[in-house]
Coordinates of C-alpha atoms in Angstrom, one line a residue:
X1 CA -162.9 76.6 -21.0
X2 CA -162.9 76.5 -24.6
X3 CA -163.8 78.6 -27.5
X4 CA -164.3 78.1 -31.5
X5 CA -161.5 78.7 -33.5
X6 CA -162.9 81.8 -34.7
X7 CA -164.9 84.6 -32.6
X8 CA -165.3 88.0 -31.9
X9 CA -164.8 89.7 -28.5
X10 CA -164.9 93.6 -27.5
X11 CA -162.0 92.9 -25.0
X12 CA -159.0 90.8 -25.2
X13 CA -157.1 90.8 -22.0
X14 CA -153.9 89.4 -22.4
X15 CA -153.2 87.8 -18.6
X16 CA -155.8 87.1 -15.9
X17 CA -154.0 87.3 -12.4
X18 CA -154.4 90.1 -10.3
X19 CA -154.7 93.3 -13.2
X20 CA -156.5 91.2 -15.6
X21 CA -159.0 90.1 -13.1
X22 CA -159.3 93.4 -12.0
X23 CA -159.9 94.8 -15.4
X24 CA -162.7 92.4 -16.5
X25 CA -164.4 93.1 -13.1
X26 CA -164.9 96.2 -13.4
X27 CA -165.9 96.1 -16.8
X28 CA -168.7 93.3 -16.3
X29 CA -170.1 95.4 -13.2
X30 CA -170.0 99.0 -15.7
X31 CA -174.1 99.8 -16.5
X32 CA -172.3 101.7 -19.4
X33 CA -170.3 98.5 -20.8
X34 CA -172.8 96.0 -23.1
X35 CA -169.5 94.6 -24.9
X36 CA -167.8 91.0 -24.3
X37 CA -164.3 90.2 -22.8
X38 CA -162.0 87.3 -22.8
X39 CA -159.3 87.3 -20.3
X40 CA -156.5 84.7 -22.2
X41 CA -154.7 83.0 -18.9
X42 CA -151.4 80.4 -19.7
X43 CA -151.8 79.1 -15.8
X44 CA -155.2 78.5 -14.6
X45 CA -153.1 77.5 -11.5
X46 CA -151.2 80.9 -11.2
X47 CA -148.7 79.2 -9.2
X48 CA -145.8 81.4 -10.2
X49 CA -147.9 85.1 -10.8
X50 CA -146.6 87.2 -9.4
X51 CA -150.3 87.6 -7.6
X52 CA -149.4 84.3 -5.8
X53 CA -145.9 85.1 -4.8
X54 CA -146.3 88.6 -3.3
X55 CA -146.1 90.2 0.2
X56 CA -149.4 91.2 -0.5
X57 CA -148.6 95.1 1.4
X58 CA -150.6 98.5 0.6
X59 CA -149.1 102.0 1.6
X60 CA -149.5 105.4 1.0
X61 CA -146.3 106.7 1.5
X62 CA -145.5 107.2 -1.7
X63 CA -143.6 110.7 -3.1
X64 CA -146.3 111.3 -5.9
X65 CA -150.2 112.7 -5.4
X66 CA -151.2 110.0 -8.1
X67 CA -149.4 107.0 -6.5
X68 CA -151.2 107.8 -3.2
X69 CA -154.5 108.0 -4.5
X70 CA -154.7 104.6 -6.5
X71 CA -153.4 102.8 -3.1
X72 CA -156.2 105.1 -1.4
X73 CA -158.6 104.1 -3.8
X74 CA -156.9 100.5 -3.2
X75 CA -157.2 100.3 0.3
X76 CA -161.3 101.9 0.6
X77 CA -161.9 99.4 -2.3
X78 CA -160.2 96.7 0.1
X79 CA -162.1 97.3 3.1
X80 CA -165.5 97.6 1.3
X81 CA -166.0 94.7 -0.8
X82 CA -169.4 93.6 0.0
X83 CA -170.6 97.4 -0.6
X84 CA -168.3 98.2 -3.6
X85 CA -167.9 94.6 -5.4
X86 CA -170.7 92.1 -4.4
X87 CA -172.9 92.0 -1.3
X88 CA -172.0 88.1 -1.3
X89 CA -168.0 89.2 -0.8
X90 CA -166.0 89.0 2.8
X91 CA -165.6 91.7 4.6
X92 CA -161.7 92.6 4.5
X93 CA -159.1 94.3 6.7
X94 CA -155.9 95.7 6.6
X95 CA -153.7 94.6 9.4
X96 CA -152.5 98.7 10.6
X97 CA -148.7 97.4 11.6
X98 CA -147.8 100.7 9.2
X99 CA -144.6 101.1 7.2
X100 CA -141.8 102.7 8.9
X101 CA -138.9 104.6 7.0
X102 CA -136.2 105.1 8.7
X103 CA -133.4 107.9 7.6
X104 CA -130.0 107.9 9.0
X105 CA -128.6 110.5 6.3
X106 CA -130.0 114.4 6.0
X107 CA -130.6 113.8 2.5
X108 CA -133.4 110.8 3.3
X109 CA -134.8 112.7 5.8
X110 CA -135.4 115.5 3.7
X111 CA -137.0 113.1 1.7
X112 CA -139.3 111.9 4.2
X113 CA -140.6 115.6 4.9
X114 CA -141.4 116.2 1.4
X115 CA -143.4 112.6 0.5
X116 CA -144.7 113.5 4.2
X117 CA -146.3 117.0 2.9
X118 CA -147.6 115.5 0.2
X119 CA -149.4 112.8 1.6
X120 CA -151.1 114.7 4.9
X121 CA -152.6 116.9 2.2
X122 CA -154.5 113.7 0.4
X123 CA -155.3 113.2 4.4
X124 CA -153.0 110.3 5.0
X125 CA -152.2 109.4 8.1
X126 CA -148.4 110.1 7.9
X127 CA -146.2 110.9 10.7
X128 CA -142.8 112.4 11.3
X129 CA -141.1 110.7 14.4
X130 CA -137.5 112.1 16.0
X131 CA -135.0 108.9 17.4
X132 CA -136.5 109.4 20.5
X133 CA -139.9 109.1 19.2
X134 CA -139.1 106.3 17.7
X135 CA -137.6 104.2 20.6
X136 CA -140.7 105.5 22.1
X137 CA -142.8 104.0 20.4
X138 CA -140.8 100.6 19.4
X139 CA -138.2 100.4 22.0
X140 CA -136.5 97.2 20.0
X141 CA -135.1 99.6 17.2
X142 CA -131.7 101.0 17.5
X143 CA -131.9 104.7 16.8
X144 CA -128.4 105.7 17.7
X145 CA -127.7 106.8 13.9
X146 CA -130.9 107.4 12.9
X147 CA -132.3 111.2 11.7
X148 CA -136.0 110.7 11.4
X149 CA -138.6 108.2 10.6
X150 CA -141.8 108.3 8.9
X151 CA -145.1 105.8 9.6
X152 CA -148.6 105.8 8.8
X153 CA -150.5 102.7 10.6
X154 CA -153.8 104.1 8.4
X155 CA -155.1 101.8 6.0
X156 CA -151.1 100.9 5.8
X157 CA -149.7 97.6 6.8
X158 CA -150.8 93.5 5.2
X159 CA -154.2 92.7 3.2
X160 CA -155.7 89.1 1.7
X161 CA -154.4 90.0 -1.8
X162 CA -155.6 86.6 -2.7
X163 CA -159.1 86.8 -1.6
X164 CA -159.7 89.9 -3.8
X165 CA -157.9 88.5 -7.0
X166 CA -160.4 85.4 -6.3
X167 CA -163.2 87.7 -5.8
X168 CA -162.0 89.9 -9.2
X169 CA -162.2 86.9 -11.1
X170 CA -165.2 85.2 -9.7
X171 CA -167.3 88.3 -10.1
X172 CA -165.7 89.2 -13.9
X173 CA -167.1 85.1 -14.7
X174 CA -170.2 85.2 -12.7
X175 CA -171.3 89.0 -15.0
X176 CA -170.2 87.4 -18.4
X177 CA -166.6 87.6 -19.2
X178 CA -164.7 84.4 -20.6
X179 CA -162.0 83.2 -19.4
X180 CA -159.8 80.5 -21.5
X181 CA -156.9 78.7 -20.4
X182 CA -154.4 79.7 -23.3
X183 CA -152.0 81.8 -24.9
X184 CA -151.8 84.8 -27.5
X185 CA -148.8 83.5 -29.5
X186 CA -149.3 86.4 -32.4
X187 CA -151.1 89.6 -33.4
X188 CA -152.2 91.0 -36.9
X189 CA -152.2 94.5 -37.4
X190 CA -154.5 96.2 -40.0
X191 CA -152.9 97.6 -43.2
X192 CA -152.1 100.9 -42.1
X193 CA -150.1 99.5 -38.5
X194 CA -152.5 101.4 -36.1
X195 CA -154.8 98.8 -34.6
X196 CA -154.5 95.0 -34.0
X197 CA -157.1 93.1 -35.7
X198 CA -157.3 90.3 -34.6
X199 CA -155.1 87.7 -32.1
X200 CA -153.4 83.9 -32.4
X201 CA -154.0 81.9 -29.6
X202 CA -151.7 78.8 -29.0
X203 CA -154.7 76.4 -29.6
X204 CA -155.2 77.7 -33.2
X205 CA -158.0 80.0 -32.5
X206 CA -158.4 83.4 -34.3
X207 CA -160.0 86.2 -32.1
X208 CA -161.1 89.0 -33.9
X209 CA -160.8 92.0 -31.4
X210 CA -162.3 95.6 -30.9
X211 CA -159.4 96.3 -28.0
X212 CA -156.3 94.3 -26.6
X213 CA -155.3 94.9 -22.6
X214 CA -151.7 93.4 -22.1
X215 CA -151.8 92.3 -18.3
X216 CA -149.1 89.9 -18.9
X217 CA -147.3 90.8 -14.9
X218 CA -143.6 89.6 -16.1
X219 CA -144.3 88.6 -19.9
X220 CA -145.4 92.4 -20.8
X221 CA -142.8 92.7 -23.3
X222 CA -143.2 89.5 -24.6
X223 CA -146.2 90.4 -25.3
X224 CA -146.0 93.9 -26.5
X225 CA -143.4 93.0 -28.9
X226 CA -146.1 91.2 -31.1
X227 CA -147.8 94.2 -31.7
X228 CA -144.2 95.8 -32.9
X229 CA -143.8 97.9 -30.1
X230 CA -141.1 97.8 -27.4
X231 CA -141.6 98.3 -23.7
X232 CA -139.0 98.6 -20.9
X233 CA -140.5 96.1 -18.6
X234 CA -138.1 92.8 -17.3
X235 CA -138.9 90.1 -14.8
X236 CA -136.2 90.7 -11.8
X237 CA -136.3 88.4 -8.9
X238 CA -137.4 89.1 -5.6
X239 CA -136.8 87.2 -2.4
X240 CA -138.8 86.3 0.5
X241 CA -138.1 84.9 3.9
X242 CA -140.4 83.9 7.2
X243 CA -138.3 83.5 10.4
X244 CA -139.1 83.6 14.2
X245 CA -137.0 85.0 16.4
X246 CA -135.3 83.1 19.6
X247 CA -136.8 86.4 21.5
X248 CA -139.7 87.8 20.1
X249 CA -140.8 91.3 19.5
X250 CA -143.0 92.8 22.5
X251 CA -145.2 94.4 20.3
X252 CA -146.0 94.2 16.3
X253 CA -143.4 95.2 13.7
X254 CA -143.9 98.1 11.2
X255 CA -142.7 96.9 7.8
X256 CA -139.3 98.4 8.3
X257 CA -137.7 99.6 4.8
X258 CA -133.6 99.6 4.8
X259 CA -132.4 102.1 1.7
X260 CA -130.8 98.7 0.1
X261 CA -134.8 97.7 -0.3
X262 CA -134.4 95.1 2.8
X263 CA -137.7 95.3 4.6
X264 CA -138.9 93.3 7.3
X265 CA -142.4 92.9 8.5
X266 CA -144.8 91.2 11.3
X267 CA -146.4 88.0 9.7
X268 CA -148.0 86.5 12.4
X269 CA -148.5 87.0 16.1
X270 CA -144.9 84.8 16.1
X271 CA -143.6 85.1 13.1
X272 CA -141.8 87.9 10.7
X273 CA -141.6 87.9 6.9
X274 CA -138.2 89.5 5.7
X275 CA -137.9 90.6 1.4
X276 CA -135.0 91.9 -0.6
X277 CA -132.8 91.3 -3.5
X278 CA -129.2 91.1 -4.0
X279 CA -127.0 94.6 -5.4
X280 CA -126.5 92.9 -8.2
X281 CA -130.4 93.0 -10.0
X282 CA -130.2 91.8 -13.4
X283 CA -132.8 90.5 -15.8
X284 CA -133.7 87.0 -15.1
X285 CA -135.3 83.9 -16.9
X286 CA -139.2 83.4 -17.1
X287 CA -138.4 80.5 -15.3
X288 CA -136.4 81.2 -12.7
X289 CA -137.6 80.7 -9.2
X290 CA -134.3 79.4 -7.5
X291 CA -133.2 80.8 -4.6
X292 CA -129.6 82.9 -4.0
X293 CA -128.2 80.5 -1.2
X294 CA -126.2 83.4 0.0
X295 CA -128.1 86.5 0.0
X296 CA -129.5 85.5 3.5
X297 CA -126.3 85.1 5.1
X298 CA -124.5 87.9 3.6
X299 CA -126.7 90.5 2.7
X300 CA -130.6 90.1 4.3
X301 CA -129.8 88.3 7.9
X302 CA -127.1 91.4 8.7
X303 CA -129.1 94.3 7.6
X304 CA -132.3 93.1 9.6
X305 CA -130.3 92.4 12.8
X306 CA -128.5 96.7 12.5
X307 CA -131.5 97.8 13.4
X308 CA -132.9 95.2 15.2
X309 CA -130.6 93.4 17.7
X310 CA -133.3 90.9 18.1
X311 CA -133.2 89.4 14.8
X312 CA -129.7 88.8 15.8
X313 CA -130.8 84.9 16.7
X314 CA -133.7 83.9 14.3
X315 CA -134.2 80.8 12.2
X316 CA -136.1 81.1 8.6
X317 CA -138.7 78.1 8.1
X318 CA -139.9 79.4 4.9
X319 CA -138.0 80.9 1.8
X320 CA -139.3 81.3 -1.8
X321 CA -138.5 83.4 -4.7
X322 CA -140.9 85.9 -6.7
X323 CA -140.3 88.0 -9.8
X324 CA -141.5 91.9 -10.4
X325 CA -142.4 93.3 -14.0
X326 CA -140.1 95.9 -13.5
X327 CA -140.4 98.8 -15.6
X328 CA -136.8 99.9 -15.6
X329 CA -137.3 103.2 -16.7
X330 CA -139.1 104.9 -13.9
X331 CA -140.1 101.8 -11.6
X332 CA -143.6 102.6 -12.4
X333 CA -146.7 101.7 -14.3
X334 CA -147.7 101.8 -17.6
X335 CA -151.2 102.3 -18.1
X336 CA -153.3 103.2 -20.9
X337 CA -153.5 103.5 -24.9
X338 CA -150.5 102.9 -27.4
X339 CA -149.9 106.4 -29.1
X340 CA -150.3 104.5 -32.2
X341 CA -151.7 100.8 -32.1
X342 CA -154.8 103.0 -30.5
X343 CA -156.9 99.5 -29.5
X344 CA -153.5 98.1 -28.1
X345 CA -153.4 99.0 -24.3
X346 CA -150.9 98.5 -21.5
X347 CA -151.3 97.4 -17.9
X348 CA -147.6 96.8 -17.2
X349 CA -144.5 97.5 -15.5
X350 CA -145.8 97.8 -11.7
X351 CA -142.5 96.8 -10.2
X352 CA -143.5 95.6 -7.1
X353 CA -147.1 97.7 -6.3
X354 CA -149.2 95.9 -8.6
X355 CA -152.1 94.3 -5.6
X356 CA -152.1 97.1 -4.1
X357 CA -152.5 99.2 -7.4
X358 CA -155.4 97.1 -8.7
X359 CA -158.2 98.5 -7.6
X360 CA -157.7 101.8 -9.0
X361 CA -156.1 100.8 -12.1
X362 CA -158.7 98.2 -13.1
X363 CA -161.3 101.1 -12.5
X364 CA -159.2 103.3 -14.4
X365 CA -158.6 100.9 -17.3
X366 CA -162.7 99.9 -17.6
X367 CA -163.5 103.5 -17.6
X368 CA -160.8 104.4 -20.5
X369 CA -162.3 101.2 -22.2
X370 CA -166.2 102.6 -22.1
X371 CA -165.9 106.4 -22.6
X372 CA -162.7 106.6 -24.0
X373 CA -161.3 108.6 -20.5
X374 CA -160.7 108.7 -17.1
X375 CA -163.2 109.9 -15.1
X376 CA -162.4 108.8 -11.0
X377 CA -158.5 109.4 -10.9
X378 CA -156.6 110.6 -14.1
X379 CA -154.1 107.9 -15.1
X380 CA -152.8 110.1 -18.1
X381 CA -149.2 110.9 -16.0
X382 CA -148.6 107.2 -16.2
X383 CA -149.4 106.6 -20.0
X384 CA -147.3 105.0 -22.7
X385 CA -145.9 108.6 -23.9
X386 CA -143.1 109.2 -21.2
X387 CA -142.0 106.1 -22.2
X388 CA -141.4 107.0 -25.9
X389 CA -140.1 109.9 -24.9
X390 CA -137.7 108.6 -22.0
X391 CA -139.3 110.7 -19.3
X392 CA -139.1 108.9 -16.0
X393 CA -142.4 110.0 -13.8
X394 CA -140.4 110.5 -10.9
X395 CA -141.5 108.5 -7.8
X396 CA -138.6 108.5 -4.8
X397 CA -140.3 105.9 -2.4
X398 CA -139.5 102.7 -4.6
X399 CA -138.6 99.5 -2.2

């Protein structure tokens, strides 16, 4: 779609994949929002968002009370679509398989206890399991030097992340928000530096602008950077292989999480989806999507088989390579107002949990945006101000 060269919105959104969609959605469905949004997408095609290329997971095993109640938020929202989004939406489930840590050091297993106490007391589904337990319950593990593990197979496990980004952005178009194949090249600042007046697309067009979301997924700081202000977001690149195995699993694999951040996962009925990166993480172009051709061999392929003696013989008949918008100083997200561009707002830096984070922080983001606060779940801890002051919000269960 097009628009003049000159025009006025309530809402710029910087980015419409998985946040930005999100975002606009719940603000078109708000009875307490009357204003007008335009969502600014580069890709119309999203073929390399980071939306397209995930593993598309939700968990609550995470160390902090806040990350476990956007992904509970995230995974009610999931599983309630027609009742929550539109009564014309699919019903949606998550595929239970769980996530399974497994600790083979008294350190990690301490760990595991505390995330454990904090999420049975938001009434997760969290359990503690001893080796034995554990070959119990999934005899193909090997548990000689294993501690403890820790699953949850409640609303934990694989989701359609793509059929609620298309049903974000389908419902944000069908209430009113506009949605423009383009680019926000520039930002002009009033006199005095604390708002952004107005933004420079690519095509030429000047939008004059009551408030500016940047949902850019990998381009954050790109983008933040022409409003003068410096975030610590970078795209890193993240693998992904399917594979089936010359003897299959007997029953369905729990996204098992190594400490390297290998994980390995059931895909479907025959086949299992394997992620990871290499030790060496850098920084990587906005354009590079090329596979490692020895991370498999040397790195991956090995620490799947350790535990699981069956991956030993497997063949991969997929690979491709995604990107996170890592926020390197805390590996988590950065949510809310600018502490002084006040209409400039951030929706950045998920490193990794941003599908299953979008629920909540799109309702979190639409609420901030029409009274000025939070009112379902308070987002504040994850605002822009431990990030000026270097204070990491400390979350432990980062894969």
């Amino acid at each position: 779609m097009m628009i003049s060269s000159a025009k006025t919105y309530d809402v710029v959104i910087m980015g419409g994949a998985m946040m930005g969609s999100s975002l606009a959605s719940f603000l078109a469905q708000s009875p307490d929002f009357d204003g007008s949004v335009l969502v600014v997408e580069r890709d119309p095609t999203y073929q390399y968002a980071a939306t397209s290329l995930t593993n598309s997971c939700i968990r609550q095993q995470f160390s902090t009370a806040l990350n476990v109640q956007i992904t509970q938020f995230g995974a009610q929202f999931v599983q309630n679509l027609p009742l929550l989004m539109s009564p014309a939406a699919p019903w949606l489930s998550i595929q239970n398989f769980g996530y399974m840590y497994l600790a083979n050091t008294p350190a990690f297993a301490d760990h595991l206890r505390a995330a454990h106490a904090v999420q049975v007391a938001l009434g997760a589904g969290t359990r503690l399991l001893t080796p034995d337990q554990i070959k119990a319950a999934y005899p193909f593990y090997t548990v000689d030097d294993l501690t403890l593990g820790s699953i949850n197979t409640q609303d934990e496990g694989y989701f359609d992340g793509i059929t609620l980004f298309d049903w974000f952005r389908r419902e944000a178009c069908r209430l009113g928000a506009t949605f423009v194949t383009d680019e926000v090249v520039s930002m002009i600042r009033n006199a005095q530096g604390n708002r952004v007046d107005s933004v420079t697309l690519q095509s030429g067009a000047t939008i004059t602008c009551g408030q500016v979301v940047n949902a850019s997924g990998t381009r954050g700081a790109i983008a933040t950077q022409m409003a003068g202000i410096d975030i610590p977001v970078a795209p890193r690149k993240r693998f992904t292989w399917v594979f089936t195995a010359q003897t299959p699993l007997d029953r369905p694999l729990p996204l098992t999480i190594d400490p390297s951040g290998v994980h390995v996962r059931q895909d479907t009925k025959t086949t299992y989806m394997a992620g990871g990166h290499a030790a060496d993480d850098p920084s990587v172009d906005q354009r590079d999507f090329t596979m490692d051709p020895n991370l498999w061999d040397d790195h991956i392929w090995p620490t799947l088989a350790a535990p699981i003696p069956q991956f030993e013989a497997i063949r991969v008949i997929r690979e491709w390579a995604g990107r996170y918008d890592m926020n390197t100083l805390d590996a988590n997200a950065i949510i809310g107002p600018h502490d002084q561009v006040e209409n400039f707002h951030f929706m950045n830096g998920f490193s990794g949990h941003g599908l299953q984070q979008a629920p909540a922080i799109g309702r979190g983001m639409a609420e901030f945006l029409t009274y000025g606060a939070y009112r379902s779940l308070d987002l504040s801890p994850l605002g822009f101000a431990r990030i000026r002051e270097g204070e990491p919000y400390r979350e432990a269960a980062i894969i």
